[in-house]
Amino acid sequence: MKAILFDIDGTLILSGGAGSRALSQAFEKLFCLDNALDGIKPDGKTDPAIIREMCRKTLGRDCRAEELESLNKQYLSFLRREVPESPGYRVMPGIPELLKHLELKEGVIMGLATGNLEEGARIKLGRAGLNRYFRFGGFGSDCEDRVELTRIAISRSQEFIGQELKKQDIYIVGDTPFDIQSSTLLGTTSVAVATGSYSIAQLKEWQPDYLFPNFSDPEPFLNALSLIAN
Ligand SMILES: [Mg+2]
């Protein structure tokens, strides 16, 4: 058995800035603060980590628990409006075909390992009808730390199939050095794809096990999966 755990933003889809806009709007609504996300690079970070950074930058302190709860609530409600209307929303090249292939592959299960709050993840994937491929995952709502949420995604995939997986049979697919780093720390197989804001050359520096420009041709990735099986 193999588990393939996908990141969302820059890997499966791009929300066209819907996530950033929703976060900024949540800050504006709660604290009357404009442009709270300015100067913060959200790529590869978890939602709770981004929100913490925004709080420290704009308020000069961490958010209190009740503020955090309101921010998350507001963020999700703005996201529900922003995602369906986002003109820049798109599915990354080859993703629908890749997921269809993987779904039919015997002995392969798919899940998510994403910094998004689970509800946010479902909203973002919902527009493209991709939720049905992912019945479990590790999310930013599970843990602020990306490595830990990836660990949670792995244990959920093992619970899902009721057996332990070999580390090398767990594939962490993502578009940033953070995804590669989490995989390396956990001893799993890393698959980097340059469809987000990091180039092939930048991702290569982090020495992923596999590196693809995109998945417009699903074959190289499918081949990588069967090669590892031997
Ligand atoms: Mg990403």
mmCIF file with all atom_site columns, C-alpha atoms and ligand atoms in Angstrom:
data_model
loop_
_atom_site.group_PDB
_atom_site.id
_atom_site.type_symbol
_atom_site.label_atom_id
_atom_site.label_alt_id
_atom_site.label_comp_id
_atom_site.label_asym_id
_atom_site.label_entity_id
_atom_site.label_seq_id
_atom_site.pdbx_PDB_ins_code
_atom_site.Cartn_x
_atom_site.Cartn_y
_atom_site.Cartn_z
_atom_site.occupancy
_atom_site.B_iso_or_equiv
_atom_site.pdbx_formal_charge
_atom_site.auth_seq_id
_atom_site.auth_comp_id
_atom_site.auth_asym_id
_atom_site.auth_atom_id
_atom_site.pdbx_PDB_model_num
ATOM   1   C  CA . MET A 1 1   ? 0.000   0.000  0.000   1.00 0.00 ? 1   MET A CA 1
ATOM   2   C  CA . LYS A 1 2   ? 1.049   3.550  -0.699  1.00 0.00 ? 2   LYS A CA 1
ATOM   3   C  CA . ALA A 1 3   ? -0.341  6.788  0.710   1.00 0.00 ? 3   ALA A CA 1
ATOM   4   C  CA . ILE A 1 4   ? -0.060  9.988  -1.281  1.00 0.00 ? 4   ILE A CA 1
ATOM   5   C  CA . LEU A 1 5   ? -0.596  13.126 0.754   1.00 0.00 ? 5   LEU A CA 1
ATOM   6   C  CA . PHE A 1 6   ? -1.163  16.328 -1.165  1.00 0.00 ? 6   PHE A CA 1
ATOM   7   C  CA . ASP A 1 7   ? -0.665  19.949 -0.235  1.00 0.00 ? 7   ASP A CA 1
ATOM   8   C  CA . ILE A 1 8   ? -3.390  22.236 -1.644  1.00 0.00 ? 8   ILE A CA 1
ATOM   9   C  CA . ASP A 1 9   ? -2.288  25.782 -2.550  1.00 0.00 ? 9   ASP A CA 1
ATOM   10  C  CA . GLY A 1 10  ? 0.146   25.808 -5.457  1.00 0.00 ? 10  GLY A CA 1
ATOM   11  C  CA . THR A 1 11  ? -0.029  22.011 -5.706  1.00 0.00 ? 11  THR A CA 1
ATOM   12  C  CA . LEU A 1 12  ? -3.645  21.045 -6.463  1.00 0.00 ? 12  LEU A CA 1
ATOM   13  C  CA . ILE A 1 13  ? -5.116  24.500 -7.055  1.00 0.00 ? 13  ILE A CA 1
ATOM   14  C  CA . LEU A 1 14  ? -4.415  28.202 -6.862  1.00 0.00 ? 14  LEU A CA 1
ATOM   15  C  CA . SER A 1 15  ? -7.173  30.190 -5.207  1.00 0.00 ? 15  SER A CA 1
ATOM   16  C  CA . GLY A 1 16  ? -6.142  33.325 -7.096  1.00 0.00 ? 16  GLY A CA 1
ATOM   17  C  CA . GLY A 1 17  ? -5.491  35.162 -3.838  1.00 0.00 ? 17  GLY A CA 1
ATOM   18  C  CA . ALA A 1 18  ? -8.885  34.269 -2.334  1.00 0.00 ? 18  ALA A CA 1
ATOM   19  C  CA . GLY A 1 19  ? -7.223  32.937 0.824   1.00 0.00 ? 19  GLY A CA 1
ATOM   20  C  CA . SER A 1 20  ? -5.114  36.062 1.314   1.00 0.00 ? 20  SER A CA 1
ATOM   21  C  CA . ARG A 1 21  ? -8.062  38.340 0.663   1.00 0.00 ? 21  ARG A CA 1
ATOM   22  C  CA . ALA A 1 22  ? -10.215 36.458 3.162   1.00 0.00 ? 22  ALA A CA 1
ATOM   23  C  CA . LEU A 1 23  ? -7.482  36.682 5.825   1.00 0.00 ? 23  LEU A CA 1
ATOM   24  C  CA . SER A 1 24  ? -7.035  40.416 5.252   1.00 0.00 ? 24  SER A CA 1
ATOM   25  C  CA . GLN A 1 25  ? -10.784 40.960 5.409   1.00 0.00 ? 25  GLN A CA 1
ATOM   26  C  CA . ALA A 1 26  ? -11.009 39.055 8.687   1.00 0.00 ? 26  ALA A CA 1
ATOM   27  C  CA . PHE A 1 27  ? -8.345  41.337 10.206  1.00 0.00 ? 27  PHE A CA 1
ATOM   28  C  CA . GLU A 1 28  ? -10.065 44.392 8.835   1.00 0.00 ? 28  GLU A CA 1
ATOM   29  C  CA . LYS A 1 29  ? -13.390 43.337 10.291  1.00 0.00 ? 29  LYS A CA 1
ATOM   30  C  CA . LEU A 1 30  ? -12.035 42.428 13.728  1.00 0.00 ? 30  LEU A CA 1
ATOM   31  C  CA . PHE A 1 31  ? -9.297  44.976 14.287  1.00 0.00 ? 31  PHE A CA 1
ATOM   32  C  CA . CYS A 1 32  ? -10.063 47.655 11.656  1.00 0.00 ? 32  CYS A CA 1
ATOM   33  C  CA . LEU A 1 33  ? -6.600  47.013 10.236  1.00 0.00 ? 33  LEU A CA 1
ATOM   34  C  CA . ASP A 1 34  ? -5.911  47.335 6.514   1.00 0.00 ? 34  ASP A CA 1
ATOM   35  C  CA . ASN A 1 35  ? -3.374  45.233 4.637   1.00 0.00 ? 35  ASN A CA 1
ATOM   36  C  CA . ALA A 1 36  ? -2.479  43.049 7.623   1.00 0.00 ? 36  ALA A CA 1
ATOM   37  C  CA . LEU A 1 37  ? -0.913  40.489 5.299   1.00 0.00 ? 37  LEU A CA 1
ATOM   38  C  CA . ASP A 1 38  ? 1.533   42.918 3.685   1.00 0.00 ? 38  ASP A CA 1
ATOM   39  C  CA . GLY A 1 39  ? 5.127   41.758 3.920   1.00 0.00 ? 39  GLY A CA 1
ATOM   40  C  CA . ILE A 1 40  ? 4.163   38.213 4.936   1.00 0.00 ? 40  ILE A CA 1
ATOM   41  C  CA . LYS A 1 41  ? 4.797   35.347 2.526   1.00 0.00 ? 41  LYS A CA 1
ATOM   42  C  CA . PRO A 1 42  ? 2.085   32.778 3.216   1.00 0.00 ? 42  PRO A CA 1
ATOM   43  C  CA . ASP A 1 43  ? 3.331   30.015 0.866   1.00 0.00 ? 43  ASP A CA 1
ATOM   44  C  CA . GLY A 1 44  ? 3.911   26.728 2.644   1.00 0.00 ? 44  GLY A CA 1
ATOM   45  C  CA . LYS A 1 45  ? 2.893   28.107 6.032   1.00 0.00 ? 45  LYS A CA 1
ATOM   46  C  CA . THR A 1 46  ? -0.093  26.899 8.025   1.00 0.00 ? 46  THR A CA 1
ATOM   47  C  CA . ASP A 1 47  ? -3.110  29.179 8.500   1.00 0.00 ? 47  ASP A CA 1
ATOM   48  C  CA . PRO A 1 48  ? -2.536  29.400 12.280  1.00 0.00 ? 48  PRO A CA 1
ATOM   49  C  CA . ALA A 1 49  ? 1.132   30.323 11.698  1.00 0.00 ? 49  ALA A CA 1
ATOM   50  C  CA . ILE A 1 50  ? 0.169   33.025 9.174   1.00 0.00 ? 50  ILE A CA 1
ATOM   51  C  CA . ILE A 1 51  ? -2.446  34.429 11.554  1.00 0.00 ? 51  ILE A CA 1
ATOM   52  C  CA . ARG A 1 52  ? 0.090   34.463 14.393  1.00 0.00 ? 52  ARG A CA 1
ATOM   53  C  CA . GLU A 1 53  ? 2.539   36.357 12.152  1.00 0.00 ? 53  GLU A CA 1
ATOM   54  C  CA . MET A 1 54  ? -0.185  38.837 11.166  1.00 0.00 ? 54  MET A CA 1
ATOM   55  C  CA . CYS A 1 55  ? -1.090  39.431 14.821  1.00 0.00 ? 55  CYS A CA 1
ATOM   56  C  CA . ARG A 1 56  ? 2.491   40.021 15.870  1.00 0.00 ? 56  ARG A CA 1
ATOM   57  C  CA . LYS A 1 57  ? 3.074   42.363 12.965  1.00 0.00 ? 57  LYS A CA 1
ATOM   58  C  CA . THR A 1 58  ? -0.049  44.448 13.334  1.00 0.00 ? 58  THR A CA 1
ATOM   59  C  CA . LEU A 1 59  ? -0.850  44.213 17.052  1.00 0.00 ? 59  LEU A CA 1
ATOM   60  C  CA . GLY A 1 60  ? 2.661   43.591 18.351  1.00 0.00 ? 60  GLY A CA 1
ATOM   61  C  CA . ARG A 1 61  ? 1.469   40.555 20.305  1.00 0.00 ? 61  ARG A CA 1
ATOM   62  C  CA . ASP A 1 62  ? -0.076  37.097 19.938  1.00 0.00 ? 62  ASP A CA 1
ATOM   63  C  CA . CYS A 1 63  ? -3.814  36.804 19.488  1.00 0.00 ? 63  CYS A CA 1
ATOM   64  C  CA . ARG A 1 64  ? -5.881  35.835 22.497  1.00 0.00 ? 64  ARG A CA 1
ATOM   65  C  CA . ALA A 1 65  ? -7.792  32.575 22.225  1.00 0.00 ? 65  ALA A CA 1
ATOM   66  C  CA . GLU A 1 66  ? -11.139 34.303 21.729  1.00 0.00 ? 66  GLU A CA 1
ATOM   67  C  CA . GLU A 1 67  ? -9.681  36.632 19.075  1.00 0.00 ? 67  GLU A CA 1
ATOM   68  C  CA . LEU A 1 68  ? -8.236  33.647 17.269  1.00 0.00 ? 68  LEU A CA 1
ATOM   69  C  CA . GLU A 1 69  ? -11.582 31.927 17.324  1.00 0.00 ? 69  GLU A CA 1
ATOM   70  C  CA . SER A 1 70  ? -13.290 34.998 15.818  1.00 0.00 ? 70  SER A CA 1
ATOM   71  C  CA . LEU A 1 71  ? -10.531 35.427 13.216  1.00 0.00 ? 71  LEU A CA 1
ATOM   72  C  CA . ASN A 1 72  ? -10.897 31.816 12.076  1.00 0.00 ? 72  ASN A CA 1
ATOM   73  C  CA . LYS A 1 73  ? -14.660 32.174 11.905  1.00 0.00 ? 73  LYS A CA 1
ATOM   74  C  CA . GLN A 1 74  ? -14.495 35.416 9.933   1.00 0.00 ? 74  GLN A CA 1
ATOM   75  C  CA . TYR A 1 75  ? -11.779 34.062 7.658   1.00 0.00 ? 75  TYR A CA 1
ATOM   76  C  CA . LEU A 1 76  ? -13.887 31.026 6.754   1.00 0.00 ? 76  LEU A CA 1
ATOM   77  C  CA . SER A 1 77  ? -16.969 33.113 6.125   1.00 0.00 ? 77  SER A CA 1
ATOM   78  C  CA . PHE A 1 78  ? -15.044 35.496 3.817   1.00 0.00 ? 78  PHE A CA 1
ATOM   79  C  CA . LEU A 1 79  ? -13.399 32.506 2.139   1.00 0.00 ? 79  LEU A CA 1
ATOM   80  C  CA . ARG A 1 80  ? -16.800 31.001 1.374   1.00 0.00 ? 80  ARG A CA 1
ATOM   81  C  CA . ARG A 1 81  ? -17.578 34.164 -0.580  1.00 0.00 ? 81  ARG A CA 1
ATOM   82  C  CA . GLU A 1 82  ? -14.126 34.776 -2.096  1.00 0.00 ? 82  GLU A CA 1
ATOM   83  C  CA . VAL A 1 83  ? -13.355 31.325 -3.520  1.00 0.00 ? 83  VAL A CA 1
ATOM   84  C  CA . PRO A 1 84  ? -16.368 30.939 -5.816  1.00 0.00 ? 84  PRO A CA 1
ATOM   85  C  CA . GLU A 1 85  ? -15.890 34.512 -7.117  1.00 0.00 ? 85  GLU A CA 1
ATOM   86  C  CA . SER A 1 86  ? -12.114 34.455 -7.474  1.00 0.00 ? 86  SER A CA 1
ATOM   87  C  CA . PRO A 1 87  ? -11.203 35.182 -11.139 1.00 0.00 ? 87  PRO A CA 1
ATOM   88  C  CA . GLY A 1 88  ? -7.691  33.775 -10.692 1.00 0.00 ? 88  GLY A CA 1
ATOM   89  C  CA . TYR A 1 89  ? -8.846  30.434 -9.267  1.00 0.00 ? 89  TYR A CA 1
ATOM   90  C  CA . ARG A 1 90  ? -7.463  27.489 -11.174 1.00 0.00 ? 90  ARG A CA 1
ATOM   91  C  CA . VAL A 1 91  ? -6.675  23.829 -10.933 1.00 0.00 ? 91  VAL A CA 1
ATOM   92  C  CA . MET A 1 92  ? -3.002  23.076 -11.518 1.00 0.00 ? 92  MET A CA 1
ATOM   93  C  CA . PRO A 1 93  ? -2.077  21.469 -14.856 1.00 0.00 ? 93  PRO A CA 1
ATOM   94  C  CA . GLY A 1 94  ? -2.801  17.760 -15.082 1.00 0.00 ? 94  GLY A CA 1
ATOM   95  C  CA . ILE A 1 95  ? -4.199  17.473 -11.548 1.00 0.00 ? 95  ILE A CA 1
ATOM   96  C  CA . PRO A 1 96  ? -7.698  16.190 -12.491 1.00 0.00 ? 96  PRO A CA 1
ATOM   97  C  CA . GLU A 1 97  ? -6.163  13.486 -14.702 1.00 0.00 ? 97  GLU A CA 1
ATOM   98  C  CA . LEU A 1 98  ? -3.506  12.566 -12.128 1.00 0.00 ? 98  LEU A CA 1
ATOM   99  C  CA . LEU A 1 99  ? -6.117  12.180 -9.382  1.00 0.00 ? 99  LEU A CA 1
ATOM   100 C  CA . LYS A 1 100 ? -8.327  10.068 -11.651 1.00 0.00 ? 100 LYS A CA 1
ATOM   101 C  CA . HIS A 1 101 ? -5.355  7.798  -12.448 1.00 0.00 ? 101 HIS A CA 1
ATOM   102 C  CA . LEU A 1 102 ? -4.366  7.471  -8.819  1.00 0.00 ? 102 LEU A CA 1
ATOM   103 C  CA . GLU A 1 103 ? -7.914  6.766  -7.715  1.00 0.00 ? 103 GLU A CA 1
ATOM   104 C  CA . LEU A 1 104 ? -7.991  3.742  -10.025 1.00 0.00 ? 104 LEU A CA 1
ATOM   105 C  CA . LYS A 1 105 ? -4.606  2.450  -8.952  1.00 0.00 ? 105 LYS A CA 1
ATOM   106 C  CA . GLU A 1 106 ? -4.781  -0.609 -6.780  1.00 0.00 ? 106 GLU A CA 1
ATOM   107 C  CA . GLY A 1 107 ? -3.116  -0.167 -3.408  1.00 0.00 ? 107 GLY A CA 1
ATOM   108 C  CA . VAL A 1 108 ? -2.981  3.631  -3.460  1.00 0.00 ? 108 VAL A CA 1
ATOM   109 C  CA . ILE A 1 109 ? -4.810  5.919  -1.060  1.00 0.00 ? 109 ILE A CA 1
ATOM   110 C  CA . MET A 1 110 ? -4.893  9.698  -1.219  1.00 0.00 ? 110 MET A CA 1
ATOM   111 C  CA . GLY A 1 111 ? -5.113  12.257 1.528   1.00 0.00 ? 111 GLY A CA 1
ATOM   112 C  CA . LEU A 1 112 ? -4.250  15.860 2.310   1.00 0.00 ? 112 LEU A CA 1
ATOM   113 C  CA . ALA A 1 113 ? -1.346  17.371 4.214   1.00 0.00 ? 113 ALA A CA 1
ATOM   114 C  CA . THR A 1 114 ? -2.133  21.078 4.175   1.00 0.00 ? 114 THR A CA 1
ATOM   115 C  CA . GLY A 1 115 ? -1.710  24.142 6.321   1.00 0.00 ? 115 GLY A CA 1
ATOM   116 C  CA . ASN A 1 116 ? -5.309  25.144 5.587   1.00 0.00 ? 116 ASN A CA 1
ATOM   117 C  CA . LEU A 1 117 ? -7.937  24.887 8.289   1.00 0.00 ? 117 LEU A CA 1
ATOM   118 C  CA . GLU A 1 118 ? -9.897  21.769 7.351   1.00 0.00 ? 118 GLU A CA 1
ATOM   119 C  CA . GLU A 1 119 ? -13.010 23.747 6.501   1.00 0.00 ? 119 GLU A CA 1
ATOM   120 C  CA . GLY A 1 120 ? -10.947 26.161 4.395   1.00 0.00 ? 120 GLY A CA 1
ATOM   121 C  CA . ALA A 1 121 ? -9.359  23.239 2.566   1.00 0.00 ? 121 ALA A CA 1
ATOM   122 C  CA . ARG A 1 122 ? -12.805 21.862 1.733   1.00 0.00 ? 122 ARG A CA 1
ATOM   123 C  CA . ILE A 1 123 ? -13.997 25.263 0.486   1.00 0.00 ? 123 ILE A CA 1
ATOM   124 C  CA . LYS A 1 124 ? -10.932 25.672 -1.755  1.00 0.00 ? 124 LYS A CA 1
ATOM   125 C  CA . LEU A 1 125 ? -11.166 22.158 -3.234  1.00 0.00 ? 125 LEU A CA 1
ATOM   126 C  CA . GLY A 1 126 ? -14.947 22.294 -3.483  1.00 0.00 ? 126 GLY A CA 1
ATOM   127 C  CA . ARG A 1 127 ? -15.001 24.765 -6.351  1.00 0.00 ? 127 ARG A CA 1
ATOM   128 C  CA . ALA A 1 128 ? -13.116 22.268 -8.539  1.00 0.00 ? 128 ALA A CA 1
ATOM   129 C  CA . GLY A 1 129 ? -15.028 19.244 -7.244  1.00 0.00 ? 129 GLY A CA 1
ATOM   130 C  CA . LEU A 1 130 ? -11.845 17.675 -5.849  1.00 0.00 ? 130 LEU A CA 1
ATOM   131 C  CA . ASN A 1 131 ? -13.020 16.885 -2.309  1.00 0.00 ? 131 ASN A CA 1
ATOM   132 C  CA . ARG A 1 132 ? -14.194 13.417 -3.214  1.00 0.00 ? 132 ARG A CA 1
ATOM   133 C  CA . TYR A 1 133 ? -10.612 12.217 -3.734  1.00 0.00 ? 133 TYR A CA 1
ATOM   134 C  CA . PHE A 1 134 ? -9.575  13.073 -0.180  1.00 0.00 ? 134 PHE A CA 1
ATOM   135 C  CA . ARG A 1 135 ? -11.390 11.384 2.666   1.00 0.00 ? 135 ARG A CA 1
ATOM   136 C  CA . PHE A 1 136 ? -8.815  12.220 5.336   1.00 0.00 ? 136 PHE A CA 1
ATOM   137 C  CA . GLY A 1 137 ? -5.874  14.467 5.964   1.00 0.00 ? 137 GLY A CA 1
ATOM   138 C  CA . GLY A 1 138 ? -3.802  16.528 8.340   1.00 0.00 ? 138 GLY A CA 1
ATOM   139 C  CA . PHE A 1 139 ? -4.750  20.220 8.469   1.00 0.00 ? 139 PHE A CA 1
ATOM   140 C  CA . GLY A 1 140 ? -3.727  23.559 9.891   1.00 0.00 ? 140 GLY A CA 1
ATOM   141 C  CA . SER A 1 141 ? -6.702  23.177 12.221  1.00 0.00 ? 141 SER A CA 1
ATOM   142 C  CA . ASP A 1 142 ? -5.016  20.068 13.687  1.00 0.00 ? 142 ASP A CA 1
ATOM   143 C  CA . CYS A 1 143 ? -1.698  21.727 14.338  1.00 0.00 ? 143 CYS A CA 1
ATOM   144 C  CA . GLU A 1 144 ? 0.161   24.977 13.665  1.00 0.00 ? 144 GLU A CA 1
ATOM   145 C  CA . ASP A 1 145 ? 3.344   23.103 12.861  1.00 0.00 ? 145 ASP A CA 1
ATOM   146 C  CA . ARG A 1 146 ? 3.578   21.664 9.356   1.00 0.00 ? 146 ARG A CA 1
ATOM   147 C  CA . VAL A 1 147 ? 5.687   18.659 10.341  1.00 0.00 ? 147 VAL A CA 1
ATOM   148 C  CA . GLU A 1 148 ? 3.199   17.726 13.063  1.00 0.00 ? 148 GLU A CA 1
ATOM   149 C  CA . LEU A 1 149 ? 0.160   18.068 10.826  1.00 0.00 ? 149 LEU A CA 1
ATOM   150 C  CA . THR A 1 150 ? 1.918   15.892 8.256   1.00 0.00 ? 150 THR A CA 1
ATOM   151 C  CA . ARG A 1 151 ? 2.560   13.327 10.991  1.00 0.00 ? 151 ARG A CA 1
ATOM   152 C  CA . ILE A 1 152 ? -1.169  13.466 11.808  1.00 0.00 ? 152 ILE A CA 1
ATOM   153 C  CA . ALA A 1 153 ? -2.025  12.979 8.105   1.00 0.00 ? 153 ALA A CA 1
ATOM   154 C  CA . ILE A 1 154 ? 0.220   9.905  8.066   1.00 0.00 ? 154 ILE A CA 1
ATOM   155 C  CA . SER A 1 155 ? -1.356  8.365  11.140  1.00 0.00 ? 155 SER A CA 1
ATOM   156 C  CA . ARG A 1 156 ? -4.833  9.033  9.727   1.00 0.00 ? 156 ARG A CA 1
ATOM   157 C  CA . SER A 1 157 ? -3.888  7.296  6.481   1.00 0.00 ? 157 SER A CA 1
ATOM   158 C  CA . GLN A 1 158 ? -2.743  4.275  8.496   1.00 0.00 ? 158 GLN A CA 1
ATOM   159 C  CA . GLU A 1 159 ? -5.969  4.298  10.508  1.00 0.00 ? 159 GLU A CA 1
ATOM   160 C  CA . PHE A 1 160 ? -7.909  4.586  7.247   1.00 0.00 ? 160 PHE A CA 1
ATOM   161 C  CA . ILE A 1 161 ? -6.428  1.396  5.813   1.00 0.00 ? 161 ILE A CA 1
ATOM   162 C  CA . GLY A 1 162 ? -5.944  -0.315 9.149   1.00 0.00 ? 162 GLY A CA 1
ATOM   163 C  CA . GLN A 1 163 ? -2.293  -1.089 8.640   1.00 0.00 ? 163 GLN A CA 1
ATOM   164 C  CA . GLU A 1 164 ? 1.089   0.454  9.135   1.00 0.00 ? 164 GLU A CA 1
ATOM   165 C  CA . LEU A 1 165 ? 2.840   1.824  6.070   1.00 0.00 ? 165 LEU A CA 1
ATOM   166 C  CA . LYS A 1 166 ? 6.516   1.776  5.283   1.00 0.00 ? 166 LYS A CA 1
ATOM   167 C  CA . LYS A 1 167 ? 7.937   5.299  5.462   1.00 0.00 ? 167 LYS A CA 1
ATOM   168 C  CA . GLN A 1 168 ? 9.122   5.206  1.839   1.00 0.00 ? 168 GLN A CA 1
ATOM   169 C  CA . ASP A 1 169 ? 5.590   4.269  0.719   1.00 0.00 ? 169 ASP A CA 1
ATOM   170 C  CA . ILE A 1 170 ? 4.266   7.554  2.052   1.00 0.00 ? 170 ILE A CA 1
ATOM   171 C  CA . TYR A 1 171 ? 4.567   10.364 -0.514  1.00 0.00 ? 171 TYR A CA 1
ATOM   172 C  CA . ILE A 1 172 ? 4.330   13.996 0.529   1.00 0.00 ? 172 ILE A CA 1
ATOM   173 C  CA . VAL A 1 173 ? 3.464   16.128 -2.505  1.00 0.00 ? 173 VAL A CA 1
ATOM   174 C  CA . GLY A 1 174 ? 3.936   19.889 -2.293  1.00 0.00 ? 174 GLY A CA 1
ATOM   175 C  CA . ASP A 1 175 ? 5.140   23.069 -3.964  1.00 0.00 ? 175 ASP A CA 1
ATOM   176 C  CA . THR A 1 176 ? 7.375   24.621 -1.279  1.00 0.00 ? 176 THR A CA 1
ATOM   177 C  CA . PRO A 1 177 ? 10.556  23.829 0.650   1.00 0.00 ? 177 PRO A CA 1
ATOM   178 C  CA . PHE A 1 178 ? 8.353   23.436 3.766   1.00 0.00 ? 178 PHE A CA 1
ATOM   179 C  CA . ASP A 1 179 ? 6.643   20.401 2.233   1.00 0.00 ? 179 ASP A CA 1
ATOM   180 C  CA . ILE A 1 180 ? 9.984   18.840 1.294   1.00 0.00 ? 180 ILE A CA 1
ATOM   181 C  CA . GLN A 1 181 ? 11.434  19.594 4.711   1.00 0.00 ? 181 GLN A CA 1
ATOM   182 C  CA . SER A 1 182 ? 8.488   17.977 6.533   1.00 0.00 ? 182 SER A CA 1
ATOM   183 C  CA . SER A 1 183 ? 8.853   14.865 4.420   1.00 0.00 ? 183 SER A CA 1
ATOM   184 C  CA . THR A 1 184 ? 12.602  14.692 5.007   1.00 0.00 ? 184 THR A CA 1
ATOM   185 C  CA . LEU A 1 185 ? 12.167  15.075 8.771   1.00 0.00 ? 185 LEU A CA 1
ATOM   186 C  CA . LEU A 1 186 ? 9.561   12.316 8.819   1.00 0.00 ? 186 LEU A CA 1
ATOM   187 C  CA . GLY A 1 187 ? 11.604  9.982  6.595   1.00 0.00 ? 187 GLY A CA 1
ATOM   188 C  CA . THR A 1 188 ? 8.921   9.770  3.902   1.00 0.00 ? 188 THR A CA 1
ATOM   189 C  CA . THR A 1 189 ? 9.249   10.223 0.126   1.00 0.00 ? 189 THR A CA 1
ATOM   190 C  CA . SER A 1 190 ? 9.069   13.840 -1.013  1.00 0.00 ? 190 SER A CA 1
ATOM   191 C  CA . VAL A 1 191 ? 7.563   14.888 -4.326  1.00 0.00 ? 191 VAL A CA 1
ATOM   192 C  CA . ALA A 1 192 ? 8.047   18.542 -5.193  1.00 0.00 ? 192 ALA A CA 1
ATOM   193 C  CA . VAL A 1 193 ? 6.190   20.291 -7.982  1.00 0.00 ? 193 VAL A CA 1
ATOM   194 C  CA . ALA A 1 194 ? 7.079   23.740 -9.296  1.00 0.00 ? 194 ALA A CA 1
ATOM   195 C  CA . THR A 1 195 ? 3.532   24.995 -9.893  1.00 0.00 ? 195 THR A CA 1
ATOM   196 C  CA . GLY A 1 196 ? 3.547   27.343 -6.909  1.00 0.00 ? 196 GLY A CA 1
ATOM   197 C  CA . SER A 1 197 ? 5.820   30.267 -6.191  1.00 0.00 ? 197 SER A CA 1
ATOM   198 C  CA . TYR A 1 198 ? 9.079   28.268 -6.063  1.00 0.00 ? 198 TYR A CA 1
ATOM   199 C  CA . SER A 1 199 ? 11.041  27.438 -9.202  1.00 0.00 ? 199 SER A CA 1
ATOM   200 C  CA . ILE A 1 200 ? 12.507  24.055 -10.074 1.00 0.00 ? 200 ILE A CA 1
ATOM   201 C  CA . ALA A 1 201 ? 15.973  25.401 -9.192  1.00 0.00 ? 201 ALA A CA 1
ATOM   202 C  CA . GLN A 1 202 ? 14.816  26.698 -5.795  1.00 0.00 ? 202 GLN A CA 1
ATOM   203 C  CA . LEU A 1 203 ? 13.070  23.424 -4.930  1.00 0.00 ? 203 LEU A CA 1
ATOM   204 C  CA . LYS A 1 204 ? 16.051  21.376 -6.078  1.00 0.00 ? 204 LYS A CA 1
ATOM   205 C  CA . GLU A 1 205 ? 18.196  22.945 -3.359  1.00 0.00 ? 205 GLU A CA 1
ATOM   206 C  CA . TRP A 1 206 ? 16.052  21.111 -0.798  1.00 0.00 ? 206 TRP A CA 1
ATOM   207 C  CA . GLN A 1 207 ? 16.811  17.773 -2.431  1.00 0.00 ? 207 GLN A CA 1
ATOM   208 C  CA . PRO A 1 208 ? 13.352  16.297 -2.859  1.00 0.00 ? 208 PRO A CA 1
ATOM   209 C  CA . ASP A 1 209 ? 13.192  12.615 -3.856  1.00 0.00 ? 209 ASP A CA 1
ATOM   210 C  CA . TYR A 1 210 ? 11.231  13.614 -6.945  1.00 0.00 ? 210 TYR A CA 1
ATOM   211 C  CA . LEU A 1 211 ? 10.860  16.966 -8.637  1.00 0.00 ? 211 LEU A CA 1
ATOM   212 C  CA . PHE A 1 212 ? 8.451   17.817 -11.445 1.00 0.00 ? 212 PHE A CA 1
ATOM   213 C  CA . PRO A 1 213 ? 7.768   21.090 -13.283 1.00 0.00 ? 213 PRO A CA 1
ATOM   214 C  CA . ASN A 1 214 ? 4.039   20.213 -13.151 1.00 0.00 ? 214 ASN A CA 1
ATOM   215 C  CA . PHE A 1 215 ? 1.803   17.165 -13.551 1.00 0.00 ? 215 PHE A CA 1
ATOM   216 C  CA . SER A 1 216 ? 0.563   17.941 -17.059 1.00 0.00 ? 216 SER A CA 1
ATOM   217 C  CA . ASP A 1 217 ? 2.041   14.568 -17.946 1.00 0.00 ? 217 ASP A CA 1
ATOM   218 C  CA . PRO A 1 218 ? 1.083   12.263 -15.054 1.00 0.00 ? 218 PRO A CA 1
ATOM   219 C  CA . GLU A 1 219 ? 3.299   9.412  -16.313 1.00 0.00 ? 219 GLU A CA 1
ATOM   220 C  CA . PRO A 1 220 ? 6.604   10.354 -14.611 1.00 0.00 ? 220 PRO A CA 1
ATOM   221 C  CA . PHE A 1 221 ? 4.908   10.478 -11.224 1.00 0.00 ? 221 PHE A CA 1
ATOM   222 C  CA . LEU A 1 222 ? 2.975   7.268  -11.834 1.00 0.00 ? 222 LEU A CA 1
ATOM   223 C  CA . ASN A 1 223 ? 6.234   5.641  -12.892 1.00 0.00 ? 223 ASN A CA 1
ATOM   224 C  CA . ALA A 1 224 ? 7.956   6.870  -9.749  1.00 0.00 ? 224 ALA A CA 1
ATOM   225 C  CA . LEU A 1 225 ? 5.244   5.164  -7.718  1.00 0.00 ? 225 LEU A CA 1
ATOM   226 C  CA . SER A 1 226 ? 5.651   1.783  -9.367  1.00 0.00 ? 226 SER A CA 1
ATOM   227 C  CA . LEU A 1 227 ? 9.444   1.925  -9.389  1.00 0.00 ? 227 LEU A CA 1
ATOM   228 C  CA . ILE A 1 228 ? 9.486   2.412  -5.645  1.00 0.00 ? 228 ILE A CA 1
ATOM   229 C  CA . ALA A 1 229 ? 7.203   -0.633 -5.293  1.00 0.00 ? 229 ALA A CA 1
ATOM   230 C  CA . ASN A 1 230 ? 9.961   -3.021 -6.317  1.00 0.00 ? 230 ASN A CA 1
HETATM 231 MG MG . MG  B 2 .   ? 1.495   24.946 -1.091  1.00 0.00 ? 1   MG  B MG 1
#
